[in-house]
Structures are given as structure tokens and as C-alpha cells.
XYZ file of C-alpha atoms in Angstrom:
172
model
C -1.232 -13.761 -59.475
C -1.170 -10.399 -57.691
C -3.864 -11.611 -55.267
C -1.693 -14.584 -54.325
C 1.344 -12.326 -53.881
C -0.683 -9.971 -51.660
C -1.890 -12.892 -49.536
C 1.648 -14.215 -49.178
C 2.927 -10.792 -48.117
C 0.149 -10.611 -45.526
C 1.018 -14.050 -44.171
C 4.673 -13.044 -43.860
C 4.049 -9.573 -42.400
C 1.139 -10.352 -40.028
C 3.269 -12.174 -37.403
C 5.827 -9.366 -37.515
C 3.121 -6.769 -36.918
C 1.780 -8.777 -33.964
C 5.261 -9.120 -32.456
C 5.745 -5.379 -32.831
C 2.450 -4.679 -31.040
C 3.409 -6.961 -28.148
C 6.823 -5.291 -27.854
C 5.145 -1.870 -27.875
C 2.725 -2.920 -25.109
C 5.582 -4.290 -22.994
C 7.559 -1.082 -23.494
C 4.599 0.847 -22.011
C 4.816 -1.316 -18.878
C 8.490 -0.374 -18.479
C 7.536 3.274 -18.080
C 5.421 2.612 -14.990
C 7.536 2.799 -11.844
C 7.120 0.016 -9.306
C 5.145 0.899 -6.179
C 7.311 2.068 -3.313
C 6.108 2.605 0.226
C 6.762 6.031 1.714
C 8.804 6.475 4.870
C 6.491 6.323 7.879
C 6.779 8.440 11.017
C 4.918 7.549 14.167
C 2.165 9.983 15.159
C 1.452 11.436 18.572
C -0.192 8.991 20.947
C -4.021 9.147 20.726
C -5.977 11.473 22.965
C -9.485 10.513 24.113
C -11.118 13.627 22.609
C -9.840 12.671 19.121
C -11.265 9.137 19.119
C -14.095 8.432 16.694
C -16.004 5.222 17.283
C -16.993 3.179 14.234
C -19.347 0.286 13.652
C -17.820 -3.090 12.782
C -20.822 -5.397 12.871
C -23.486 -6.985 15.041
C -21.183 -9.733 16.330
C -18.399 -7.437 17.505
C -18.058 -7.401 21.288
C -15.228 -4.863 21.388
C -15.545 -1.150 20.679
C -13.459 0.279 17.850
C -12.078 3.802 17.481
C -9.834 5.703 15.087
C -7.961 8.801 16.219
C -9.289 11.268 13.639
C -6.297 13.554 14.048
C -3.908 10.817 12.850
C -5.578 9.809 9.581
C -3.243 10.547 6.671
C -3.333 9.638 3.000
C 0.238 9.138 1.842
C 1.700 9.880 -1.577
C 2.077 6.105 -1.839
C -1.692 5.586 -1.611
C -1.652 4.227 1.939
C -4.163 5.468 4.516
C -2.406 5.521 7.894
C -4.222 5.902 11.221
C -4.209 5.081 14.922
C -6.653 2.372 15.943
C -7.908 1.839 19.495
C -9.793 -1.325 20.417
C -11.488 -1.546 23.812
C -12.681 -4.814 25.280
C -15.876 -5.084 27.363
C -13.668 -5.337 30.476
C -12.028 -1.981 29.653
C -8.632 -3.140 28.344
C -7.326 -1.183 25.347
C -5.178 -2.152 22.402
C -3.575 0.793 20.556
C -1.927 0.348 17.152
C -0.618 2.474 14.306
C -1.601 0.881 11.002
C -1.969 1.457 7.291
C -4.438 0.258 4.677
C -3.475 0.040 1.024
C -6.729 0.353 -0.930
C -5.236 -0.734 -4.246
C -4.388 -4.205 -2.936
C -6.823 -4.490 0.017
C -3.985 -5.025 2.483
C -3.226 -3.847 6.002
C 0.086 -3.300 7.761
C 0.906 -2.875 11.457
C 3.581 -0.220 12.027
C 3.609 0.111 15.819
C 1.977 -0.937 19.078
C 1.017 1.497 21.807
C 2.106 0.806 25.356
C 0.333 1.609 28.619
C 3.025 4.266 29.161
C 1.811 6.214 26.100
C 4.854 5.272 24.000
C 5.083 3.498 20.649
C 7.003 0.280 20.020
C 7.709 -0.397 16.356
C 6.300 -3.671 15.042
C 8.903 -6.414 14.851
C 7.912 -7.784 11.466
C 5.813 -5.197 9.657
C 4.367 -6.779 6.521
C 1.382 -6.231 4.268
C -1.370 -8.786 4.875
C -4.626 -9.313 2.973
C -7.766 -7.888 4.542
C -10.304 -10.643 5.036
C -13.777 -10.073 6.415
C -13.426 -12.571 9.258
C -14.220 -12.101 12.937
C -10.582 -11.518 13.909
C -10.062 -8.592 11.532
C -13.596 -7.435 10.732
C -12.559 -3.935 11.835
C -9.997 -3.786 9.004
C -12.635 -4.912 6.508
C -15.030 -2.223 7.794
C -12.402 0.522 7.612
C -11.403 -0.566 4.123
C -14.919 -1.023 2.727
C -16.913 1.695 4.484
C -14.513 4.511 5.311
C -11.074 4.564 3.673
C -11.624 2.789 0.323
C -15.334 3.074 -0.535
C -16.177 1.235 -3.772
C -12.469 0.538 -4.191
C -11.460 4.226 -4.365
C -9.037 5.764 -1.894
C -10.206 8.770 0.123
C -8.618 12.108 -0.730
C -7.530 13.154 2.760
C -7.810 12.487 6.485
C -10.677 14.930 6.985
C -12.805 13.016 4.474
C -12.195 9.799 6.416
C -12.871 11.413 9.796
C -16.157 12.824 8.473
C -17.140 9.394 7.136
C -16.357 7.824 10.517
C -18.440 10.448 12.334
C -21.358 9.857 9.933
C -20.924 6.076 10.256
C -20.424 5.667 6.510
C -18.706 7.217 3.537
C -21.062 8.794 1.000
C -19.777 6.415 -1.679
C -19.997 3.277 0.450
C -22.615 0.760 -0.747
């Protein structure tokens, strides 16, 4: 009879124990603060001597540069940098951007004008990084320099060194 009573107690208490474990696990999630993006200030406009060219791929016709002096790793886990893209005809596109390694996303903060001034992006939003021709440079920066093997770099100097060496030590 005591075996039956023990089994009945188990059947009654087991669901309560499981509910308690689920509630405990959910309570742990409440302690984690939601991600918040840090306030972003625009850097100085890029200078030619600070530009570091990086390799995007064999099909890329443009030349791609990051201003090494502008690379910053924010407290929010975003790597921010100035990107310069030069076309074969010599036209340049200058942008201030950020890559969030945790989510593999990129955000445009500002566009550089021919007058050396920044214009803030009209609709800055995080967008997924896809390794397609249009944004292969973002995929290369994410994969090879700023977020090797899914880990964020520790500081701007580490990224600048990786760009100069054409690869991060941890990159596959």
C-alpha cells in the first residue's frame, strides 16, 4: 500500500515540480536587460593616410577601404567605422556604419558629402548582412575582420591590424 501511496504522491507532485522549474527559468530571463544601442557620435571625416584597403572577393570591381582611426567597439557590442568605396572611374562613396556581430546586422548612420561633411541617414535601421554582390563588403568585414568565428573584436586596433594583414587571426 505504501508503494501505491508513494506513486500517487509522485504523480501529484511531479507536474508541480516541472511548473516550478519553468517559472524559475523564466525568472532568470527577466534579469537579463534588453539590448540597447549606445548613442552614436559622428567621427572626423576620413583622411587618405588612415584608409586601409581590404579584400572583398574576386568579383568586386570597386576598391574598399576602412578608416582605421575611426574603428570603435561600443559598449553595446557594435563595431562602428568609416567605409570608403571607390569605383573604377574614381568616384567615392563615404559612409559611417556599424556592424552588430551578435545578430549579423549592419546599420548606416551617415553619408559623407563631397564637401567633407556628414549627413545623418534618413532612416537608420539594422539590416541583415547577406553575402550577395551588393553588400559583399559588409559580409567580408563581418566574417573576416570584425566578427571572426562569430566573436566580436576587442578594440579598434585589433580590427585595423586584421585589415592591414588582410585577415583576422581567428578568421577561417
